[in-house]
XYZ file of C-alpha atoms in Angstrom:
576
model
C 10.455 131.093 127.607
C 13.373 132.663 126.296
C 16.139 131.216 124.475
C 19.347 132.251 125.964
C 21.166 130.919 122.999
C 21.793 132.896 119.934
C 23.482 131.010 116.607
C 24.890 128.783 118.971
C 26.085 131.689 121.891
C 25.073 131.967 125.011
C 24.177 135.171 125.906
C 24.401 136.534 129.092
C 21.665 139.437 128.085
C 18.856 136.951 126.813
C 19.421 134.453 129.691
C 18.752 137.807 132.402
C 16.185 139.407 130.637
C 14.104 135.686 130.315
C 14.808 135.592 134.245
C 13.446 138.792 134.407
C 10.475 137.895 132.325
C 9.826 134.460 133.922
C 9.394 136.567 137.359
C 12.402 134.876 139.203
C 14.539 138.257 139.240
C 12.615 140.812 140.029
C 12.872 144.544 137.991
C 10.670 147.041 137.728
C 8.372 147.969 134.555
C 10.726 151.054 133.316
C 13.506 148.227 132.422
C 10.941 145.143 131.549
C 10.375 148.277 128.601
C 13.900 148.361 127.885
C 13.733 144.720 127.496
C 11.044 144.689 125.002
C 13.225 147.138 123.225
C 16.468 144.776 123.252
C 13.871 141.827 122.336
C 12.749 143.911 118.832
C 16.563 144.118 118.357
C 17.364 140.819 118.491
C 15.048 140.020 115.526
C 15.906 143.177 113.490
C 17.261 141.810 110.204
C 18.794 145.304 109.661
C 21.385 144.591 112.896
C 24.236 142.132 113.075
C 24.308 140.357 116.319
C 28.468 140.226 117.357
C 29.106 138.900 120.674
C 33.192 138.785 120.520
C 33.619 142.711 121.710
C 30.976 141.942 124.353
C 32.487 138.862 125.771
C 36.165 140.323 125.436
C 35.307 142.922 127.799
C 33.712 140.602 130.373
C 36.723 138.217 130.341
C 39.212 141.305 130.695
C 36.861 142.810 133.572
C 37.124 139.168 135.535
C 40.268 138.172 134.709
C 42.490 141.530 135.040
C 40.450 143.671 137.569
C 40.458 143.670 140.679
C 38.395 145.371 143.632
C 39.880 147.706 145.655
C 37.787 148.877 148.338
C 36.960 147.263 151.483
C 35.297 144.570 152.168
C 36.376 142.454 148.252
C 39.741 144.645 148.216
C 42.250 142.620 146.053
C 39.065 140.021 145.023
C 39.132 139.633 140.947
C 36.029 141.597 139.797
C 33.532 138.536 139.054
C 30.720 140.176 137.183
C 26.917 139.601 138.169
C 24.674 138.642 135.976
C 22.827 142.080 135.621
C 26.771 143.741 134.953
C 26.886 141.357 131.858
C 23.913 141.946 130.504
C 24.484 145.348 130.633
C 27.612 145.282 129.057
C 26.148 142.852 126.663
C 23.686 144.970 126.111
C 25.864 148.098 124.767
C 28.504 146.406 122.650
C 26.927 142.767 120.967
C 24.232 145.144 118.209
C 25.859 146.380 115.037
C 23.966 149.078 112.228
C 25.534 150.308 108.763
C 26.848 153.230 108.837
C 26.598 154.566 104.875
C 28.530 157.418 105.740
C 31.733 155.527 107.406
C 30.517 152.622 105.119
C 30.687 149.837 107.452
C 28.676 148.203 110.229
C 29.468 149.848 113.799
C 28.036 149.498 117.277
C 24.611 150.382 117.592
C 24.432 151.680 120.850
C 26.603 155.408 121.325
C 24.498 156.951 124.357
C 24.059 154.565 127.531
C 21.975 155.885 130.769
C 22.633 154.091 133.787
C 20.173 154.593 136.604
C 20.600 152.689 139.759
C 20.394 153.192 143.552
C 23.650 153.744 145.337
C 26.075 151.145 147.023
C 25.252 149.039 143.537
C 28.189 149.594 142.626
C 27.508 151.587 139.406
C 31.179 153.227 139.860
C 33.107 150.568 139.688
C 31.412 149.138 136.983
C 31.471 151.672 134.415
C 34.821 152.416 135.712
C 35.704 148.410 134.659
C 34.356 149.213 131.330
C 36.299 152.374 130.519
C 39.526 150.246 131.025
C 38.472 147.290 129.462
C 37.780 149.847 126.553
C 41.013 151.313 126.984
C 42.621 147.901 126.889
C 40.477 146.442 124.239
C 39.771 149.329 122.142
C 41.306 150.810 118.983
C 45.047 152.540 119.157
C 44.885 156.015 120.309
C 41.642 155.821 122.357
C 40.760 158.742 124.485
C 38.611 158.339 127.825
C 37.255 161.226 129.936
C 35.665 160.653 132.782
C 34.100 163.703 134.484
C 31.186 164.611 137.332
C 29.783 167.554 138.697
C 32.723 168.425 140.879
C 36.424 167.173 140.938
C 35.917 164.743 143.649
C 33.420 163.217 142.216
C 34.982 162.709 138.940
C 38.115 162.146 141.022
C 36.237 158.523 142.007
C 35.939 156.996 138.607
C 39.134 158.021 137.680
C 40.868 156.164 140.685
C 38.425 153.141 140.316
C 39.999 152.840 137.389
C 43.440 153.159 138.258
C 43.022 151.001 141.048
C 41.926 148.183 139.048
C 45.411 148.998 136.824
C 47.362 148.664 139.607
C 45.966 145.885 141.164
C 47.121 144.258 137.966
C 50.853 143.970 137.056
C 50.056 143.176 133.499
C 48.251 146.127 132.899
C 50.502 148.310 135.043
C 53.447 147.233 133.356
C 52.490 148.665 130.135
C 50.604 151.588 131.366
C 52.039 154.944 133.591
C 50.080 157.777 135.338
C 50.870 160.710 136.331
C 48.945 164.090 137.790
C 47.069 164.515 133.935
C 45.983 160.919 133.589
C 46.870 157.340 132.747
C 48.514 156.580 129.190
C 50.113 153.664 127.575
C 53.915 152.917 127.152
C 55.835 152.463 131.000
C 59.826 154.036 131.120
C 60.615 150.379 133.445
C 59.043 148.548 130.572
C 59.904 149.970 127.375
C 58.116 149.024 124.232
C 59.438 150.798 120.985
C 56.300 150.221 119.128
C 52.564 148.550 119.331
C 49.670 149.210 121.078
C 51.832 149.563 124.675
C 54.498 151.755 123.494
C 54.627 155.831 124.071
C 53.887 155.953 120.322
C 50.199 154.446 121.505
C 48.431 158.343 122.346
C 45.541 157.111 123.677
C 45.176 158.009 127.896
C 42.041 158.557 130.488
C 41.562 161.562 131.769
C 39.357 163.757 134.371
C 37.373 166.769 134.348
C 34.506 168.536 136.058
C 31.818 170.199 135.619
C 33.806 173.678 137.293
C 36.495 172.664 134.635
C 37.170 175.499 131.705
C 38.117 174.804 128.540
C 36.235 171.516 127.896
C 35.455 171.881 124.424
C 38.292 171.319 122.099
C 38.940 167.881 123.294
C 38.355 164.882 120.521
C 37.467 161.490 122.930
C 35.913 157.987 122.512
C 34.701 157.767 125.692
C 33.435 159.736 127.851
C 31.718 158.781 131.339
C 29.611 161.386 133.337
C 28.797 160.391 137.137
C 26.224 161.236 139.363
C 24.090 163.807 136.252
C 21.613 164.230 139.101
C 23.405 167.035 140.553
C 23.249 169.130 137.086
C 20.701 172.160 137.117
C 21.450 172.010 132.933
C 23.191 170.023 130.109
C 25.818 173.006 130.043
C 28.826 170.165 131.472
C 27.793 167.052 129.568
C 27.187 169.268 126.068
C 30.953 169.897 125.360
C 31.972 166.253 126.659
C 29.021 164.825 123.809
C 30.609 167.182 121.364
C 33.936 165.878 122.041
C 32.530 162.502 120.529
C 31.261 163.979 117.052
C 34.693 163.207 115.373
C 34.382 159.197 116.265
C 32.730 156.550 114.448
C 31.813 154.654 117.469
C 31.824 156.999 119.800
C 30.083 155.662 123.501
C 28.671 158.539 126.295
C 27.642 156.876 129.553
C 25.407 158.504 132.289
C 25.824 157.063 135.272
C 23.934 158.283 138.309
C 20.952 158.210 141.038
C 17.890 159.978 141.724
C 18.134 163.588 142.914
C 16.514 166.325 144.928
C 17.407 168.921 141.770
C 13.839 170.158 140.573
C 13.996 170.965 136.902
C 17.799 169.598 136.587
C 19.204 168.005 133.596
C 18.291 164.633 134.597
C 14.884 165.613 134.973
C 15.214 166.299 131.302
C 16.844 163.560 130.394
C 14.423 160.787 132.225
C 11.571 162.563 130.571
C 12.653 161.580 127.157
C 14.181 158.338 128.107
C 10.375 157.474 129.381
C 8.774 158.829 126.160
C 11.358 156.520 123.939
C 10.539 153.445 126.629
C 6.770 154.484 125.624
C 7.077 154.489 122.303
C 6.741 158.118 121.929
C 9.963 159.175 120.713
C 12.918 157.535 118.517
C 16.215 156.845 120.364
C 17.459 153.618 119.094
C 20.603 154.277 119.790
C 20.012 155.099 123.468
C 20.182 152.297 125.641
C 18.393 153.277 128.801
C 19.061 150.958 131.694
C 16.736 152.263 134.699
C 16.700 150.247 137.901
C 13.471 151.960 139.692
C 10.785 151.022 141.816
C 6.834 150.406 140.349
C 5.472 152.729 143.415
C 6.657 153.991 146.571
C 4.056 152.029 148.270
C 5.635 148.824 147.727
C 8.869 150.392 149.187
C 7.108 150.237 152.718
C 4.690 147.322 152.124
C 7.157 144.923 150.619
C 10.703 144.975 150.479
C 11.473 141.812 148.198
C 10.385 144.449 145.589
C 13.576 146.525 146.797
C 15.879 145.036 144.196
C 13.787 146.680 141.390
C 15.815 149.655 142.194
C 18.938 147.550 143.947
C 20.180 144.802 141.566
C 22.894 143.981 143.441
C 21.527 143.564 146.852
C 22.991 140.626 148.603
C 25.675 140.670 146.700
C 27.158 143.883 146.779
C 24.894 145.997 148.914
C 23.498 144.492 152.350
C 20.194 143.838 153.458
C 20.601 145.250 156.890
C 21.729 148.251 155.760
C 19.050 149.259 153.668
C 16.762 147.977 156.448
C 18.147 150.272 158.407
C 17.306 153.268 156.281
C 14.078 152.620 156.241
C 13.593 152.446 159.449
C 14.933 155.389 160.259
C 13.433 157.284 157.454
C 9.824 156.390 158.950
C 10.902 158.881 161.152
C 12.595 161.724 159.430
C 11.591 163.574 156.870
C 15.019 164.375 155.368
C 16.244 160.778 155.727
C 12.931 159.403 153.999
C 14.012 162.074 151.049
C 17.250 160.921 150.583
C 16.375 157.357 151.023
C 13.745 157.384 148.299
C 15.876 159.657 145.800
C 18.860 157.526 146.799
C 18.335 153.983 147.701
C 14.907 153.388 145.528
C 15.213 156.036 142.690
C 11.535 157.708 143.626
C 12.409 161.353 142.699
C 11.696 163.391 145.836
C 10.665 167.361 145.562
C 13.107 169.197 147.460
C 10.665 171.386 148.177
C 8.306 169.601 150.020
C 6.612 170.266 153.234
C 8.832 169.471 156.108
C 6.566 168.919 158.496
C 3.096 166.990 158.710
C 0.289 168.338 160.506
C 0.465 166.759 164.074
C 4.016 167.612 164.360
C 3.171 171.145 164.284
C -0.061 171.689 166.475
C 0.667 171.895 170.257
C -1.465 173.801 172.203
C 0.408 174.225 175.672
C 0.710 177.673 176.757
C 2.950 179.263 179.227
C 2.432 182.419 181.387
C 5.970 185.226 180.707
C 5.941 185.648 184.377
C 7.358 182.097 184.560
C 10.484 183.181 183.035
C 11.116 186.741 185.310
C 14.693 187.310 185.754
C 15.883 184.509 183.206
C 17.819 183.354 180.165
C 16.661 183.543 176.710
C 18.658 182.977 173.431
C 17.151 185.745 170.764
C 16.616 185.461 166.635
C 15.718 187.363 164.239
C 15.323 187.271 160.232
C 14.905 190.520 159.254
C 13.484 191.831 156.466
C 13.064 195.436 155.006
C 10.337 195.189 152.573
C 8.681 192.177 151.245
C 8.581 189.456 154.130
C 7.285 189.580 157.703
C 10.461 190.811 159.629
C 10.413 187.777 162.632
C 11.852 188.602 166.220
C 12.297 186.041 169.284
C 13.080 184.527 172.402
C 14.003 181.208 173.372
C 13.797 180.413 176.772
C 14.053 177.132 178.805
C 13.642 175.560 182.798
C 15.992 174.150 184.848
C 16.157 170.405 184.549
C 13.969 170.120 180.814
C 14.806 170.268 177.848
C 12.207 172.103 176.355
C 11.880 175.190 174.667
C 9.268 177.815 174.950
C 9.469 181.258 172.707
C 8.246 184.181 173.114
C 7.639 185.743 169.693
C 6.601 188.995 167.772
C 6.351 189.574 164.076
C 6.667 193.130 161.847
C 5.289 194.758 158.717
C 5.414 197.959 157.019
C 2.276 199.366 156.461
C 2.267 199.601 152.802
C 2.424 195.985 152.451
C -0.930 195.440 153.851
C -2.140 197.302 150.538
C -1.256 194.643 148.267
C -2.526 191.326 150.831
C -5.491 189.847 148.977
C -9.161 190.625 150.892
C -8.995 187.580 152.908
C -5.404 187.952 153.252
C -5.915 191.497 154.605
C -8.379 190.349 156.765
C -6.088 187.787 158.666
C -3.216 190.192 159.202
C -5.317 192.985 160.469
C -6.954 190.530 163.229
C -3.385 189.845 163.990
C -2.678 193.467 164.378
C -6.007 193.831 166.482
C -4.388 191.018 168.837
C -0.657 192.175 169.065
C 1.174 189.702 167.249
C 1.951 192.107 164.385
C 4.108 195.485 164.854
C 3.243 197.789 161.741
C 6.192 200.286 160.691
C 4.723 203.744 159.021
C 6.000 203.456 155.076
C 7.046 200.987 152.999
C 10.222 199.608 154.825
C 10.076 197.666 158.130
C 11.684 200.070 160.947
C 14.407 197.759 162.761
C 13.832 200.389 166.088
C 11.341 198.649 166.644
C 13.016 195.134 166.608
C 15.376 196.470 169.268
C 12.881 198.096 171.408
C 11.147 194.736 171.411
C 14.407 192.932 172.944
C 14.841 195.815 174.957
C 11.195 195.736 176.606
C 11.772 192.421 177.658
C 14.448 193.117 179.999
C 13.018 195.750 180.766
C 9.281 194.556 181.699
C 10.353 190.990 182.875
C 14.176 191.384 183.857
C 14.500 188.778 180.861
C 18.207 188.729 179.598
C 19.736 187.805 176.473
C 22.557 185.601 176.629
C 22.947 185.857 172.499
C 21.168 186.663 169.457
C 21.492 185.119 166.111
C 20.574 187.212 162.978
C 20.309 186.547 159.341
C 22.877 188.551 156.944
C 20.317 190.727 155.292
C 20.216 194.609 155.968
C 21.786 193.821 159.505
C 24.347 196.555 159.478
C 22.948 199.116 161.401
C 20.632 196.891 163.396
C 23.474 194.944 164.618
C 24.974 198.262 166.388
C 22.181 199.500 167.773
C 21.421 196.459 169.263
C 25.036 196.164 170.506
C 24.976 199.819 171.518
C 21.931 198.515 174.006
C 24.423 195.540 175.352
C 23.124 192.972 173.300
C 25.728 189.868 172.380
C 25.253 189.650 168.266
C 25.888 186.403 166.755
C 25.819 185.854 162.490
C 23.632 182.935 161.623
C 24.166 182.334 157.540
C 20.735 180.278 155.892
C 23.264 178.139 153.984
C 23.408 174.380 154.280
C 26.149 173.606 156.826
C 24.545 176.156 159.814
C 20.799 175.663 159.032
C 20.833 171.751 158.702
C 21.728 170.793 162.429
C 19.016 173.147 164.124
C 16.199 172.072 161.620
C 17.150 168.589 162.687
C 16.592 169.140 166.467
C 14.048 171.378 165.985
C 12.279 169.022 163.959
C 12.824 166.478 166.617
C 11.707 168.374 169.276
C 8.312 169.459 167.362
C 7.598 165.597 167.206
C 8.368 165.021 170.759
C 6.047 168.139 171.960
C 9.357 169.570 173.279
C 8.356 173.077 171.724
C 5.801 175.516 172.975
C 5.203 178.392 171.121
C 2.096 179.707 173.082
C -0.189 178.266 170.303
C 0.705 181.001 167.900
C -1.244 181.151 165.250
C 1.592 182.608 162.928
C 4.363 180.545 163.778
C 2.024 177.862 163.248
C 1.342 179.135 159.526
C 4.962 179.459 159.282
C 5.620 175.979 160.227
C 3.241 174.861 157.682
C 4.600 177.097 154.935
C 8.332 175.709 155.289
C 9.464 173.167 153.251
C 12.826 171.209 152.652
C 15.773 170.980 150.384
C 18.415 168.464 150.816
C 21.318 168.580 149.209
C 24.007 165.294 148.458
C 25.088 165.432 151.653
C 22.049 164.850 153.307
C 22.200 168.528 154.792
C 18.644 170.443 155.215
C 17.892 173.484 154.717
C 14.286 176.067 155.001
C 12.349 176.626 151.937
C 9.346 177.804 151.175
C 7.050 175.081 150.186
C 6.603 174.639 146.041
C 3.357 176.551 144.987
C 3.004 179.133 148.073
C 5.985 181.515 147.455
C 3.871 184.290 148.479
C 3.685 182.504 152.420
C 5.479 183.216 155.167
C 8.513 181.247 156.901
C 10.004 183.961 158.745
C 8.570 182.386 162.251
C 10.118 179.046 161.480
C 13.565 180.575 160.454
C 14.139 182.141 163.719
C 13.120 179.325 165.584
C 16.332 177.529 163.555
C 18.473 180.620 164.275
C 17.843 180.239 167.924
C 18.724 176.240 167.919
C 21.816 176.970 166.083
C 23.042 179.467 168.795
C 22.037 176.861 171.492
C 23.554 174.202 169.755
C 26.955 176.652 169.230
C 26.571 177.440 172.876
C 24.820 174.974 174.811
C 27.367 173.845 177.889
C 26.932 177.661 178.829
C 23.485 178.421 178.240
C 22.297 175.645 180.232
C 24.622 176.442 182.874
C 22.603 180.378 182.867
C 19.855 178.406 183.119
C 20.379 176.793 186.577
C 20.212 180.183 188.310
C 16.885 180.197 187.914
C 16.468 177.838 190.259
């Protein structure tokens, strides 16, 4: 057992990490290696063990800040255990510094990983203002994300909590650049809360020029997962070379960003956990799960990744999350990468198997004289240019398609020999159109529409199309009477229609006439999500040289039903 005592302290830091230890908190292996880490510090005869800074922070954080968002709005902030270990954990280990020639804090780079709703915000937001508050004269804070709202957040957690207090707010001001010391109702000709007193907080983002230049002591980057690179943090660490104690925190969750900075970064904070690299001065706090397994088999073990469940995140909703990402792909992404930390691929297949295969067939003649939504994703050169028809019944609400792919001929020349061999039995069987040359011929598209109507009295109520080489396309098909509709592949108008259409492959609500290349398509199309839980198509990672085209205009024809459903379905009821 540890002692949670140290020279006669009591330290919050010791006393969690010997819970930890003794198995009655329960964290995952990533920070039980952190704590061995701490644990070698503690009995480093080259470090000075201070607890005054630490403790001074904690009181100010509990005793001047408040909450201010719903549901502990206007409660004092009354720090968990985990919070003041943390903060413990940063400020109580001092190292000589030859160069300034005096001991300083040991820790000057802090990575925060946690799952969200754990409060991780407000929290680093506390300590920024306790920092302001109990740092040296003329301290500089910047707190900055990967857009201005984001950053926006920290900066307003902490001026909330300055408000909320009129001790703080009566020796502080803000205004549109930031918050600085020294209040024109309050006036203080000199000290630490005059205007003499230059020190302020401040905001930036990552789509923010002119960042380098700046000369801070603190600087606070939220939610890194979002970076593709370390282009916005570099300039912000940069900005701390001129301090002897400068601190950098990284506060953030898992992401969907393959190859991103954080990827980066959490591969050398695991090497310095395993002993592979030197970082002492990195204190790498990571709240993650042992396995995904466990996620589903056990959920005690959900406060590996959620310290503060119970407390300040709630049971039920988390339950809730997992239940409904047992039955959604894109929730279960953003579930893992958000609520447990498990880094999810964002380019991962969408689909599983028996969500795709669905052998009903239909006869055309069935749909004589109807109304069919069209789609198409063209292509000129290297992809399979993708044309259909969406039809439904009176009374159901499935969806049947009619469907017919293109190529140009001289891309069947570079198809590997069993590739080759596949595409020309789909030739032989008329699911494949072949244009002369090396560029699809879009006539053909149209006459496909047009044959339609003109073989089965079918007619087109819209069609959506992709933006690429549409142009002249888009008038012929016009110039024929056909009702053209844009569909962008960006997040906002693909992320609905993969939704339903997802649903609808898992409730056998779509019949494509068994086709054997919209079911490769199907199987070739993967998922990105983005931060706002919006999907979108992608080819799945390690078969760019597939095909998705089929699945795509099954996704342009949902999001023209979904646009215009009330008056498709109303079409619809003539057929009866």
């Amino acid at each position: 057992m540890i002692n949670t005592n140290f020279n006669g302290t009591h330290s919050w830091l010791l006393e969690y990490i010997s819970k930890c230890k003794l198995g009655e908190i329960e964290v995952g292996h990533e920070l039980m290696l952190e704590f061995d880490r701490i644990l070698e510090d503690f009995s480093d005869p080259s470090l000075k063990i201070e607890f005054e800074e630490a403790h001074k922070r904690i009181m100010f954080i509990e005793t001047r800040c408040k909450h201010f968002e719903a549901p502990f709005a206007g409660k004092p902030f009354m720090l968990e255990l985990f919070q003041k270990a943390f903060i413990e954990s940063i400020y109580i280990f001092k190292i000589y510094d030859a160069e300034i020639g005096r001991y300083v804090r040991l820790v000057q780079d802090v990575l925060f990983l946690v799952a969200r709703k754990n409060g991780k915000t407000p929290l680093v937001s506390a300590i920024c203002l306790a920092e302001f508050f109990c740092g040296p004269l003329g301290i500089k804070i910047l707190c900055s994300s990967n857009d201005y709202e984001q950053a926006d957040l920290m900066f307003q957690a902490i001026n909330a909590m300055r408000e909320e207090s009129p001790a703080l707010e009566k020796v502080t001001r803000k205004n549109v650049k930031g918050i600085y010391f020294g209040n024109p109702k309050n006036v203080k000709k000199k000290g630490k809360f005059s205007y003499k007193n230059k020190g302020n907080i401040r905001k930036i983002s990552a789509k923010t020029g002119a960042k380098e230049g700046r000369n801070i002591a603190v600087g606070a980057v939220d939610e890194v997962h979002e970076m593709k690179d370390n282009t916005s943090v570099m300039p912000i660490r940069q900005a701390l070379s001129t301090q002897d104690e400068p601190l950098y925190f990284e506060l953030t969750t898992e992401g969907v960003v393959n190859d991103g900075y954080l990827d980066s970064r959490l591969k050398d904070a695991r090497e310095v956990l395993n002993g592979e690299m030197e970082r002492r001065r990195w204190r790498i706090w990571l709240y993650t799960q042992d396995n995904e397994q466990e996620i589903w088999q056990n959920e005690k073990s959900w406060v590996k990744s959620n310290p503060g469940l119970g407390t300040i995140k709630k049971w039920s909703f988390l339950r809730l999350m997992v239940e409904e990402a047992k039955t959604s792909k894109a929730t279960r992404v953003f579930v893992l990468s958000k609520d447990f930390n498990e880094k999810q691929n964002n380019s991962s297949a969408w689909l599983m198997p028996e969500d795709i295969e669905n052998k009903e067939t239909f006869d055309i003649e069935v749909f004589r004289n109807g109304f069919a939504i069209g789609g198409v994703d063209l292509s000129r050169t290297g992809d399979l240019c993708s044309a259909r028809a969406m039809l439904m019944k009176p009374n159901s609400d499935k969806k049947y398609f009619i469907q017919q792919y293109f190529i140009p001929e001289s891309k069947l020349s570079t198809l590997t020999k069993d590739e080759l061999a596949k595409y020309k039995e789909w030739i032989r069987q008329g699911y494949i159109t072949v244009s002369d040359g090396n560029e699809n011929d879009f006539r053909l598209v149209t006459q496909w529409f047009y044959n339609l109507f003109k073989q089965y009295g079918i007619r087109f109520y819209k069609t959506g199309y992709d933006k690429w080489s549409a142009t002249y396309w888009i008038r012929e098909m016009e110039d024929f009477g056909f009702d053209t509709k844009k569909v962008e592949q960006i997040w906002g108008s693909m992320s609905e229609p993969m939704r339903l259409l997802e649903a609808d492959l898992k409730s056998d609500k779509v019949v494509y006439n068994d086709h054997p290349i919209d079911r490769s398509c199907l199987e070739n199309t993967g998922m990105s999500v983005n931060s706002k839980e919006e999907m979108m198509p992608i080819k799945v990672q390690g078969k760019d040289d597939n095909k998705i085209d089929g699945a795509v205009t099954m996704m342009i024809c949902y999001r023209i039903y979904i646009d215009f459903k009330t008056e498709f379905l109303e079409l619809v009821k003539r057929m009866q």
